mmCIF file of C-alpha atoms and ligand atoms in Angstrom:
data_model
loop_
_atom_site.group_PDB
_atom_site.id
_atom_site.type_symbol
_atom_site.label_atom_id
_atom_site.label_comp_id
_atom_site.label_asym_id
_atom_site.label_seq_id
_atom_site.Cartn_x
_atom_site.Cartn_y
_atom_site.Cartn_z
ATOM 1 C CA UNK E 163 0.000 0.000 0.000
ATOM 2 C CA UNK E 164 2.809 2.364 0.859
ATOM 3 C CA UNK E 165 5.298 3.556 -1.765
ATOM 4 C CA UNK E 166 8.254 1.247 -2.281
ATOM 5 C CA UNK E 167 10.659 4.016 -1.305
ATOM 6 C CA UNK E 168 8.830 4.354 2.042
ATOM 7 C CA UNK E 169 9.038 0.596 2.537
ATOM 8 C CA UNK E 170 12.791 0.683 1.900
ATOM 9 C CA UNK E 171 13.429 3.291 4.599
ATOM 10 C CA UNK E 172 15.536 1.810 7.430
ATOM 11 C CA UNK E 173 14.327 2.390 10.986
ATOM 12 C CA UNK E 174 16.178 4.821 13.218
ATOM 13 C CA UNK E 175 17.155 2.194 15.823
ATOM 14 C CA UNK E 176 17.916 4.730 18.527
ATOM 15 C CA UNK E 177 14.272 5.854 18.403
ATOM 16 C CA UNK E 178 13.091 2.252 18.630
ATOM 17 C CA UNK E 179 15.374 1.675 21.586
ATOM 18 C CA UNK E 180 14.105 4.862 23.217
ATOM 19 C CA UNK E 181 10.527 3.698 22.759
ATOM 20 C CA UNK E 182 11.360 0.290 24.316
ATOM 21 C CA UNK E 183 13.144 2.081 27.190
ATOM 22 C CA UNK E 184 9.983 4.152 27.780
ATOM 23 C CA UNK E 185 7.873 0.986 27.759
ATOM 24 C CA UNK E 186 10.146 -0.606 30.378
ATOM 25 C CA UNK E 187 9.964 2.557 32.508
ATOM 26 C CA UNK E 188 6.167 2.512 32.323
ATOM 27 C CA UNK E 189 6.295 -1.085 33.569
ATOM 28 C CA UNK E 190 8.210 0.180 36.634
ATOM 29 C CA UNK E 191 11.775 -0.730 35.605
ATOM 30 C CA UNK E 192 14.618 1.700 36.292
ATOM 31 C CA UNK E 193 16.327 2.643 33.021
ATOM 32 C CA UNK E 194 19.255 5.026 32.513
ATOM 33 C CA UNK E 195 19.235 6.874 29.189
ATOM 34 C CA UNK E 196 22.591 7.137 27.471
ATOM 35 C CA UNK E 197 21.121 6.712 23.996
ATOM 36 C CA UNK E 198 19.444 9.925 23.022
ATOM 37 C CA UNK E 199 21.180 12.983 21.605
ATOM 38 C CA UNK E 200 19.083 15.500 23.453
ATOM 39 C CA UNK E 201 20.404 18.046 25.987
ATOM 40 C CA UNK E 202 19.086 17.400 29.500
ATOM 41 C CA UNK E 203 19.214 21.158 30.215
ATOM 42 C CA UNK E 204 16.043 23.260 30.065
ATOM 43 C CA UNK E 205 15.876 26.043 27.484
ATOM 44 C CA UNK E 206 17.198 29.283 29.073
ATOM 45 C CA UNK E 207 14.487 31.485 30.670
ATOM 46 C CA UNK E 208 15.151 34.543 28.448
ATOM 47 C CA UNK E 209 14.508 32.397 25.350
ATOM 48 C CA UNK E 210 11.231 31.033 26.782
ATOM 49 C CA UNK E 211 10.211 34.578 27.753
ATOM 50 C CA UNK E 212 10.747 35.819 24.188
ATOM 51 C CA UNK E 213 8.393 33.116 22.845
ATOM 52 C CA UNK E 214 5.750 33.916 25.475
ATOM 53 C CA UNK E 215 5.965 37.654 24.705
ATOM 54 C CA UNK E 216 5.623 36.894 20.984
ATOM 55 C CA UNK E 217 2.539 34.770 21.639
ATOM 56 C CA UNK E 218 1.017 37.498 23.833
ATOM 57 C CA UNK E 219 1.727 40.048 21.114
ATOM 58 C CA UNK E 220 -0.218 37.906 18.619
ATOM 59 C CA UNK E 221 2.780 36.672 16.632
ATOM 60 C CA UNK E 222 0.866 33.580 15.586
ATOM 61 C CA UNK E 223 0.579 34.037 11.835
ATOM 62 C CA UNK E 224 2.564 32.816 8.841
ATOM 63 C CA UNK E 225 5.862 34.641 8.465
ATOM 64 C CA UNK E 226 7.873 35.366 5.326
ATOM 65 C CA UNK E 227 8.725 32.013 3.729
ATOM 66 C CA UNK E 228 12.458 32.659 4.214
ATOM 67 C CA UNK E 229 11.886 33.483 7.906
ATOM 68 C CA UNK E 230 11.641 36.712 9.904
ATOM 69 C CA UNK E 231 14.172 39.229 8.657
ATOM 70 C CA UNK E 232 15.118 39.937 12.291
ATOM 71 C CA UNK E 233 16.074 36.272 12.767
ATOM 72 C CA UNK E 234 17.920 36.036 9.452
ATOM 73 C CA UNK E 235 19.890 39.136 10.488
ATOM 74 C CA UNK E 236 20.664 37.595 13.894
ATOM 75 C CA UNK E 237 21.885 34.392 12.195
ATOM 76 C CA UNK E 238 24.200 36.272 9.831
ATOM 77 C CA UNK E 239 25.460 38.485 12.684
ATOM 78 C CA UNK E 240 26.272 35.345 14.661
ATOM 79 C CA UNK E 241 28.140 33.670 11.779
ATOM 80 C CA UNK E 242 29.846 36.843 10.573
ATOM 81 C CA UNK E 243 31.091 37.777 14.026
ATOM 82 C CA UNK E 244 32.222 34.293 14.982
ATOM 83 C CA UNK E 245 34.017 33.426 11.742
ATOM 84 C CA UNK E 246 34.820 36.861 10.255
ATOM 85 C CA UNK E 247 32.466 36.288 7.294
ATOM 86 C CA UNK E 248 30.278 38.550 5.194
ATOM 87 C CA UNK E 249 27.159 36.483 4.579
ATOM 88 C CA UNK E 250 23.908 38.338 4.007
ATOM 89 C CA UNK E 251 20.400 37.698 5.433
ATOM 90 C CA UNK E 252 19.404 37.106 1.790
ATOM 91 C CA UNK E 253 21.391 33.846 1.932
ATOM 92 C CA UNK E 254 19.407 32.413 4.845
ATOM 93 C CA UNK E 255 16.275 30.252 4.941
ATOM 94 C CA UNK E 256 14.750 29.583 8.368
ATOM 95 C CA UNK E 257 13.255 26.097 8.797
ATOM 96 C CA UNK E 258 11.474 24.075 11.484
ATOM 97 C CA UNK E 259 14.724 22.330 12.497
ATOM 98 C CA UNK E 260 17.843 21.140 10.760
ATOM 99 C CA UNK E 261 16.035 18.010 9.532
ATOM 100 C CA UNK E 262 13.582 19.959 7.318
ATOM 101 C CA UNK E 263 16.552 22.044 6.104
ATOM 102 C CA UNK E 264 18.247 18.797 4.993
ATOM 103 C CA UNK E 265 15.068 17.668 3.255
ATOM 104 C CA UNK E 266 14.606 21.027 1.536
ATOM 105 C CA UNK E 267 18.197 21.081 0.332
ATOM 106 C CA UNK E 268 18.232 17.522 -1.003
ATOM 107 C CA UNK E 269 14.827 18.098 -2.661
ATOM 108 C CA UNK E 270 16.423 21.060 -4.399
ATOM 109 C CA UNK E 271 19.681 19.376 -5.397
ATOM 110 C CA UNK E 272 19.000 15.770 -6.312
ATOM 111 C CA UNK E 273 17.848 14.148 -9.506
ATOM 112 C CA UNK E 274 17.585 10.357 -9.806
ATOM 113 C CA UNK E 275 21.022 8.729 -9.584
ATOM 114 C CA UNK E 276 22.834 11.816 -8.281
ATOM 115 C CA UNK E 277 25.536 10.991 -5.755
ATOM 116 C CA UNK E 278 26.246 12.507 -2.357
ATOM 117 C CA UNK E 279 29.600 11.691 -0.768
ATOM 118 C CA UNK E 280 29.609 11.227 3.008
ATOM 119 C CA UNK E 281 31.635 9.487 5.708
ATOM 120 C CA UNK E 282 30.746 6.087 7.142
ATOM 121 C CA UNK E 283 30.009 6.106 10.124
ATOM 122 C CA UNK E 284 27.422 8.812 9.414
ATOM 123 C CA UNK E 285 24.459 10.466 11.128
ATOM 124 C CA UNK E 286 21.801 7.769 10.760
ATOM 125 C CA UNK E 287 19.309 9.807 8.721
ATOM 126 C CA UNK E 288 21.658 11.152 6.007
ATOM 127 C CA UNK E 289 21.496 8.191 3.574
ATOM 128 C CA UNK E 290 17.727 7.992 4.047
ATOM 129 C CA UNK E 291 17.253 11.627 3.003
ATOM 130 C CA UNK E 292 19.392 11.044 -0.092
ATOM 131 C CA UNK E 293 17.884 7.693 -1.105
ATOM 132 C CA UNK E 294 14.313 8.804 -0.494
ATOM 133 C CA UNK E 295 14.837 11.600 -3.006
ATOM 134 C CA UNK E 296 16.288 9.246 -5.622
ATOM 135 C CA UNK E 297 19.956 9.979 -4.911
ATOM 136 C CA UNK E 298 22.764 7.614 -4.028
ATOM 137 C CA UNK E 299 24.924 7.966 -0.925
ATOM 138 C CA UNK E 300 28.588 7.229 -1.643
ATOM 139 C CA UNK E 301 30.524 6.323 1.470
ATOM 140 C CA UNK E 302 34.078 7.090 2.467
ATOM 141 C CA UNK E 303 35.007 4.792 5.335
ATOM 142 C CA UNK E 304 36.744 6.371 8.295
ATOM 143 C CA UNK E 305 38.355 4.404 11.070
ATOM 144 C CA UNK E 306 38.959 4.681 14.772
ATOM 145 C CA UNK E 307 42.755 4.606 14.173
ATOM 146 C CA UNK E 308 42.411 7.798 12.136
ATOM 147 C CA UNK E 309 40.137 9.374 14.739
ATOM 148 C CA UNK E 310 37.171 8.739 12.397
ATOM 149 C CA UNK E 311 38.408 11.711 10.376
ATOM 150 C CA UNK E 312 37.164 12.253 6.824
ATOM 151 C CA UNK E 313 40.241 13.095 4.712
ATOM 152 C CA UNK E 314 40.392 15.096 1.438
ATOM 153 C CA UNK E 315 42.217 12.473 -0.697
ATOM 154 C CA UNK E 316 39.707 9.629 -0.353
ATOM 155 C CA UNK E 317 36.897 12.157 -0.834
ATOM 156 C CA UNK E 318 38.509 13.361 -4.087
ATOM 157 C CA UNK E 319 38.776 9.744 -5.296
ATOM 158 C CA UNK E 320 35.026 9.170 -4.968
ATOM 159 C CA UNK E 321 33.979 12.155 -7.089
ATOM 160 C CA UNK E 322 32.321 11.295 -10.407
ATOM 161 C CA UNK E 323 30.315 13.187 -13.007
ATOM 162 C CA UNK E 324 27.235 12.388 -10.920
ATOM 163 C CA UNK E 325 28.485 13.837 -7.615
ATOM 164 C CA UNK E 326 26.066 16.553 -6.527
ATOM 165 C CA UNK E 327 27.536 17.334 -3.115
ATOM 166 C CA UNK E 328 29.978 16.338 -0.395
ATOM 167 C CA UNK E 329 28.272 16.136 2.983
ATOM 168 C CA UNK E 330 30.342 16.772 6.105
ATOM 169 C CA UNK E 331 29.393 17.010 9.772
ATOM 170 C CA UNK E 332 31.729 18.581 12.308
ATOM 171 C CA UNK E 333 31.537 18.222 15.286
ATOM 172 C CA UNK E 334 30.312 14.814 14.245
ATOM 173 C CA UNK E 335 27.477 12.598 15.379
ATOM 174 C CA UNK E 336 28.220 9.741 16.267
ATOM 175 C CA UNK E 337 32.009 10.067 16.698
ATOM 176 C CA UNK E 338 32.523 13.480 18.337
ATOM 177 C CA UNK E 339 35.200 14.106 15.675
ATOM 178 C CA UNK E 340 36.049 17.750 15.053
ATOM 179 C CA UNK E 341 37.479 18.526 11.631
ATOM 180 C CA UNK E 342 40.668 20.616 11.834
ATOM 181 C CA UNK E 343 40.841 23.755 9.638
ATOM 182 C CA UNK E 344 43.408 22.191 7.266
ATOM 183 C CA UNK E 345 40.979 19.321 6.539
ATOM 184 C CA UNK E 346 38.090 21.725 5.932
ATOM 185 C CA UNK E 347 40.355 23.587 3.521
ATOM 186 C CA UNK E 348 41.518 20.318 1.909
ATOM 187 C CA UNK E 349 37.964 19.085 1.373
ATOM 188 C CA UNK E 350 36.908 22.460 -0.062
ATOM 189 C CA UNK E 351 39.804 22.235 -2.531
ATOM 190 C CA UNK E 352 39.168 18.570 -3.352
ATOM 191 C CA UNK E 353 35.496 19.400 -3.978
ATOM 192 C CA UNK E 354 36.533 21.697 -6.834
ATOM 193 C CA UNK E 355 33.178 22.787 -8.323
ATOM 194 C CA UNK E 356 31.062 20.369 -6.264
ATOM 195 C CA UNK E 357 29.318 22.128 -3.356
ATOM 196 C CA UNK E 358 30.066 21.091 0.215
ATOM 197 C CA UNK E 359 27.099 20.623 2.539
ATOM 198 C CA UNK E 360 28.235 21.254 6.085
ATOM 199 C CA UNK E 361 25.960 20.148 8.923
ATOM 200 C CA UNK E 362 27.150 22.428 11.734
ATOM 201 C CA UNK E 363 24.424 21.600 14.240
ATOM 202 C CA UNK E 364 26.969 20.732 16.975
ATOM 203 C CA UNK E 365 28.952 23.895 16.391
ATOM 204 C CA UNK E 366 29.845 25.518 19.724
ATOM 205 C CA UNK E 367 29.887 22.160 21.523
ATOM 206 C CA UNK E 368 33.638 21.805 21.347
ATOM 207 C CA UNK E 369 36.071 20.946 24.148
ATOM 208 C CA UNK E 370 39.491 21.475 22.589
ATOM 209 C CA UNK E 371 40.683 23.895 19.935
ATOM 210 C CA UNK E 372 38.580 26.405 18.020
ATOM 211 C CA UNK E 373 35.295 26.186 16.173
ATOM 212 C CA UNK E 374 35.232 26.504 12.395
ATOM 213 C CA UNK E 375 32.669 26.837 9.644
ATOM 214 C CA UNK E 376 33.059 25.598 6.070
ATOM 215 C CA UNK E 377 32.237 29.167 4.972
ATOM 216 C CA UNK E 378 35.726 30.262 6.112
ATOM 217 C CA UNK E 379 37.156 28.072 3.340
ATOM 218 C CA UNK E 380 34.701 28.167 0.438
ATOM 219 C CA UNK E 381 31.620 30.063 -0.738
ATOM 220 C CA UNK E 382 30.460 27.037 -2.706
ATOM 221 C CA UNK E 383 28.851 25.566 0.386
ATOM 222 C CA UNK E 384 25.543 25.061 2.139
ATOM 223 C CA UNK E 385 25.516 25.338 5.911
ATOM 224 C CA UNK E 386 22.874 23.619 8.014
ATOM 225 C CA UNK E 387 22.443 24.591 11.608
ATOM 226 C CA UNK E 388 19.764 24.827 14.265
ATOM 227 C CA UNK E 389 18.892 25.627 17.836
ATOM 228 C CA UNK E 390 18.270 22.063 19.101
ATOM 229 C CA UNK E 391 21.704 21.281 20.511
ATOM 230 C CA UNK E 392 23.632 24.431 21.476
ATOM 231 C CA UNK E 393 20.589 26.183 22.940
ATOM 232 C CA UNK E 394 18.895 23.028 24.289
ATOM 233 C CA UNK E 395 15.813 23.651 22.105
ATOM 234 C CA UNK E 396 15.107 20.233 20.535
ATOM 235 C CA UNK E 397 11.330 20.463 20.958
ATOM 236 C CA UNK E 398 11.026 23.981 19.585
ATOM 237 C CA UNK E 399 11.882 22.841 16.046
ATOM 238 C CA UNK E 400 13.987 25.659 14.679
ATOM 239 C CA UNK E 401 16.883 25.539 12.241
ATOM 240 C CA UNK E 402 18.272 27.230 9.164
ATOM 241 C CA UNK E 403 20.097 26.848 5.916
ATOM 242 C CA UNK E 404 22.735 29.242 4.558
ATOM 243 C CA UNK E 405 23.129 28.939 0.790
ATOM 244 C CA UNK E 406 24.943 30.700 -2.058
ATOM 245 C CA UNK E 407 22.618 33.509 -3.267
ATOM 246 C CA UNK E 408 21.744 31.849 -6.595
ATOM 247 C CA UNK E 409 20.187 28.853 -4.804
ATOM 248 C CA UNK E 410 17.850 30.863 -2.568
ATOM 249 C CA UNK E 411 15.019 31.442 -5.042
ATOM 250 C CA UNK E 412 14.641 27.753 -6.053
ATOM 251 C CA UNK E 413 14.839 26.702 -2.398
ATOM 252 C CA UNK E 414 12.304 29.362 -1.457
ATOM 253 C CA UNK E 415 9.817 27.921 -3.974
ATOM 254 C CA UNK E 416 10.179 24.506 -2.328
ATOM 255 C CA UNK E 417 9.750 26.051 1.122
ATOM 256 C CA UNK E 418 6.614 27.952 0.040
ATOM 257 C CA UNK E 419 5.032 24.819 -1.422
ATOM 258 C CA UNK E 420 6.000 22.177 1.115
ATOM 259 C CA UNK E 421 6.527 23.961 4.454
ATOM 260 C CA UNK E 422 5.199 27.560 3.997
ATOM 261 C CA UNK E 423 7.400 28.886 6.815
ATOM 262 C CA UNK E 424 8.855 28.035 10.228
ATOM 263 C CA UNK E 425 6.822 28.573 13.443
ATOM 264 C CA UNK E 426 6.311 32.288 13.972
ATOM 265 C CA UNK E 427 6.657 32.742 17.748
ATOM 266 C CA UNK E 428 9.508 30.231 17.863
ATOM 267 C CA UNK E 429 11.446 32.426 15.450
ATOM 268 C CA UNK E 430 11.268 35.231 18.038
ATOM 269 C CA UNK E 431 12.764 32.813 20.581
ATOM 270 C CA UNK E 432 15.552 32.145 18.067
ATOM 271 C CA UNK E 433 16.382 35.864 17.938
ATOM 272 C CA UNK E 434 16.622 35.925 21.759
ATOM 273 C CA UNK E 435 18.847 32.830 21.728
ATOM 274 C CA UNK E 436 21.345 34.339 19.288
ATOM 275 C CA UNK E 437 21.356 37.948 20.501
ATOM 276 C CA UNK E 438 20.775 37.358 24.229
ATOM 277 C CA UNK E 439 23.300 36.384 26.943
ATOM 278 C CA UNK E 440 25.517 33.394 26.105
ATOM 279 C CA UNK E 441 26.698 32.606 29.659
ATOM 280 C CA UNK E 442 24.292 29.665 29.934
ATOM 281 C CA UNK E 443 25.823 28.157 26.780
ATOM 282 C CA UNK E 444 29.337 28.417 28.206
ATOM 283 C CA UNK E 445 28.113 26.758 31.422
ATOM 284 C CA UNK E 446 26.513 23.868 29.499
ATOM 285 C CA UNK E 447 29.686 23.328 27.461
ATOM 286 C CA UNK E 448 31.745 23.219 30.693
ATOM 287 C CA UNK E 449 29.400 20.621 32.180
ATOM 288 C CA UNK E 450 29.443 18.468 29.013
ATOM 289 C CA UNK E 451 33.232 18.519 29.145
ATOM 290 C CA UNK E 452 33.259 17.262 32.753
ATOM 291 C CA UNK E 453 30.904 14.444 31.762
ATOM 292 C CA UNK E 454 33.000 13.668 28.675
ATOM 293 C CA UNK E 455 36.125 13.148 30.770
ATOM 294 C CA UNK E 456 34.240 11.026 33.293
ATOM 295 C CA UNK E 457 32.523 8.728 30.783
ATOM 296 C CA UNK E 458 35.759 8.214 28.827
ATOM 297 C CA UNK E 459 37.491 7.064 32.017
ATOM 298 C CA UNK E 460 34.655 4.705 32.936
ATOM 299 C CA UNK E 461 34.356 3.241 29.419
ATOM 300 C CA UNK E 462 38.059 2.389 29.363
ATOM 301 C CA UNK E 463 37.919 0.889 32.872
ATOM 302 C CA UNK E 464 34.953 -1.264 31.825
ATOM 303 C CA UNK E 465 36.852 -2.696 28.851
ATOM 304 C CA UNK E 466 35.534 -0.685 25.892
ATOM 305 C CA UNK E 467 37.999 0.485 23.265
ATOM 306 C CA UNK E 468 38.251 4.244 22.923
ATOM 307 C CA UNK E 469 40.781 4.782 20.144
ATOM 308 C CA UNK E 470 39.612 8.333 19.601
ATOM 309 C CA UNK E 471 38.645 10.719 22.374
ATOM 310 C CA UNK E 472 35.797 12.907 21.109
ATOM 311 C CA UNK E 473 36.528 16.641 20.912
ATOM 312 C CA UNK E 474 33.002 17.868 20.254
ATOM 313 C CA UNK E 475 29.216 17.180 20.302
ATOM 314 C CA UNK E 476 28.262 14.884 23.242
ATOM 315 C CA UNK E 477 28.912 11.366 22.023
ATOM 316 C CA UNK E 478 31.517 8.639 22.383
ATOM 317 C CA UNK E 479 31.585 5.861 19.789
ATOM 318 C CA UNK E 480 33.105 3.070 21.885
ATOM 319 C CA UNK E 481 34.504 -0.145 20.458
ATOM 320 C CA UNK E 482 32.467 -3.002 21.976
ATOM 321 C CA UNK E 483 33.876 -5.880 19.875
ATOM 322 C CA UNK E 484 35.319 -7.596 22.964
ATOM 323 C CA UNK E 485 31.730 -7.884 24.232
ATOM 324 C CA UNK E 486 30.222 -9.100 20.926
ATOM 325 C CA UNK E 487 30.134 -8.049 17.272
ATOM 326 C CA UNK E 488 26.373 -7.525 16.841
ATOM 327 C CA UNK E 489 25.729 -4.024 18.170
ATOM 328 C CA UNK E 490 21.932 -4.230 17.914
ATOM 329 C CA UNK E 491 21.837 -7.451 19.919
ATOM 330 C CA UNK E 492 24.314 -6.030 22.429
ATOM 331 C CA UNK E 493 22.354 -2.821 22.969
ATOM 332 C CA UNK E 494 19.112 -4.817 23.406
ATOM 333 C CA UNK E 495 20.810 -7.041 26.040
ATOM 334 C CA UNK E 496 22.223 -4.006 27.875
ATOM 335 C CA UNK E 497 18.758 -2.429 27.909
ATOM 336 C CA UNK E 498 16.806 -5.499 29.017
ATOM 337 C CA UNK E 499 19.363 -6.991 31.426
ATOM 338 C CA UNK E 500 21.384 -4.046 32.742
ATOM 339 C CA UNK E 501 18.701 -1.331 32.495
ATOM 340 C CA UNK E 502 20.794 1.088 30.406
ATOM 341 C CA UNK E 503 19.818 2.378 26.958
ATOM 342 C CA UNK E 504 22.734 2.912 24.531
ATOM 343 C CA UNK E 505 22.676 3.255 20.738
ATOM 344 C CA UNK E 506 23.852 0.378 18.513
ATOM 345 C CA UNK E 507 26.672 1.368 16.163
ATOM 346 C CA UNK E 508 24.834 -0.171 13.199
ATOM 347 C CA UNK E 509 22.466 2.812 13.289
ATOM 348 C CA UNK E 510 25.368 4.838 11.881
ATOM 349 C CA UNK E 511 26.383 2.476 9.079
ATOM 350 C CA UNK E 512 28.332 -0.753 8.836
ATOM 351 C CA UNK E 513 31.493 1.271 9.602
ATOM 352 C CA UNK E 514 30.206 1.540 13.172
ATOM 353 C CA UNK E 515 29.124 -2.099 13.573
ATOM 354 C CA UNK E 516 30.754 -3.531 16.697
ATOM 355 C CA UNK E 517 30.552 -0.123 18.364
ATOM 356 C CA UNK E 518 28.081 1.442 20.779
ATOM 357 C CA UNK E 519 27.329 5.146 20.941
ATOM 358 C CA UNK E 520 27.168 6.630 24.424
ATOM 359 C CA UNK E 521 25.602 10.048 24.793
ATOM 360 C CA UNK E 522 26.692 12.208 27.728
ATOM 361 C CA UNK E 523 23.761 14.589 27.425
ATOM 362 C CA UNK E 524 22.558 13.132 30.741
ATOM 363 C CA UNK E 525 23.674 14.284 34.200
ATOM 364 C CA UNK E 526 26.763 12.969 35.975
ATOM 365 C CA UNK E 527 24.798 10.972 38.573
ATOM 366 C CA UNK E 528 22.933 9.111 35.839
ATOM 367 C CA UNK E 529 26.103 8.546 33.811
ATOM 368 C CA UNK E 530 27.777 7.131 36.942
ATOM 369 C CA UNK E 531 24.831 4.833 37.685
ATOM 370 C CA UNK E 532 24.602 3.754 34.013
ATOM 371 C CA UNK E 533 28.304 2.921 33.844
ATOM 372 C CA UNK E 534 28.131 1.078 37.216
ATOM 373 C CA UNK E 535 25.336 -1.095 35.815
ATOM 374 C CA UNK E 536 27.178 -1.819 32.547
ATOM 375 C CA UNK E 537 30.383 -2.613 34.441
ATOM 376 C CA UNK E 538 28.535 -5.057 36.713
ATOM 377 C CA UNK E 539 26.775 -6.610 33.679
ATOM 378 C CA UNK E 540 30.013 -7.355 31.813
ATOM 379 C CA UNK E 541 32.542 -7.735 34.616
ATOM 380 C CA UNK E 542 30.416 -9.178 37.463
HETATM 381 C C1 LIG N 882 24.129 15.473 12.824
HETATM 382 C C2 LIG N 882 22.717 15.865 13.037
HETATM 383 N N1 LIG N 882 22.093 16.604 12.102
HETATM 384 C C3 LIG N 882 20.799 16.956 12.248
HETATM 385 C C4 LIG N 882 20.067 16.585 13.362
HETATM 386 C C5 LIG N 882 18.607 17.008 13.445
HETATM 387 O O1 LIG N 882 18.471 18.113 14.258
HETATM 388 P P1 LIG N 882 17.130 19.000 14.387
HETATM 389 O O2 LIG N 882 16.627 18.786 15.779
HETATM 390 O O3 LIG N 882 17.581 20.414 14.193
HETATM 391 O O4 LIG N 882 16.200 18.562 13.331
HETATM 392 C C6 LIG N 882 20.674 15.834 14.359
HETATM 393 C C7 LIG N 882 19.900 15.379 15.541
HETATM 394 O O5 LIG N 882 20.323 14.595 16.344
HETATM 395 C C8 LIG N 882 22.034 15.458 14.196
HETATM 396 O O6 LIG N 882 22.665 14.731 15.122
#
């Protein structure tokens, strides 16, 4: 009954695991969540206040399809100040999250058989976006020994006449890899005339070194970003796409037809997030870093392999091959028998099979309890 392309869509295992974890909790079982990539922090009060004021002021109508000019200006101010750029509000499209921005962009770019180069492991949904729209993901395998880093040379070797884009994600989900500036430059050069799509949703969540944007290295790039992670706003559904000027009009037509615009009062909250105080962000980053150090220590003590210590986002992709090669089976056992939810590596491609992804977007007490349970489960 459903279209064959819908039937072919792979499940997002982490969501299935989350749903099973919720079921177990409802049945009275204690479960620790280390699976979901969602900040445990509440959205800052000044951001909530801005949304409430907008609602009270009647900001409940459709907005401009590209988004409120005030928000597009705040986004460009943020990028221009942080990375010494000169992007214009006319290059920005506001969306209801980074996910719709990905959909919009791939709808705009892909014809049947067009290729998109990406790393493997990858963010679970990337190949599904591409395949659903008739494109073909082309994988470049990265390994733990190399810090899961995507390198320019292998990327260059995969380019064909059908390559429509190179998709990168730094800081990376699921590996926590942060691409150094020389690699961003190298990939921009290797791309030649092919545009680079840079998913920068974890930008700002970085524990060593300096943040970078692809736009420092090339103008032939699309940047995806959103408010879910850095501003702890997952449920608000707000994101954006920065594109070269010539792509805006075709993307705008897609937005008008398929999405109309992003939520109006939420866009006002976005302005407050970008232009308001940033102290709460610095505090969150400091706390994530503490948790990162703690979970890395505990994972190693428990017997997981951690060949690469993540530098950004809030994930560790830990090698669990000593405990079994089938990551889906392993994560189901850990959930049912130890009461801890972790994400199976297979969610992120066969390059991550044999690994488990641990998220440290949960508080230190829960991480400690979760790691105690896993340690007892494997080591008695
Ligand atoms: C790499 C990456 N891109 C995009 C998204 C989707 O984010 P949003 O909440 O903005 O749709 C996520 C969510 O986990 C992600 O990890």
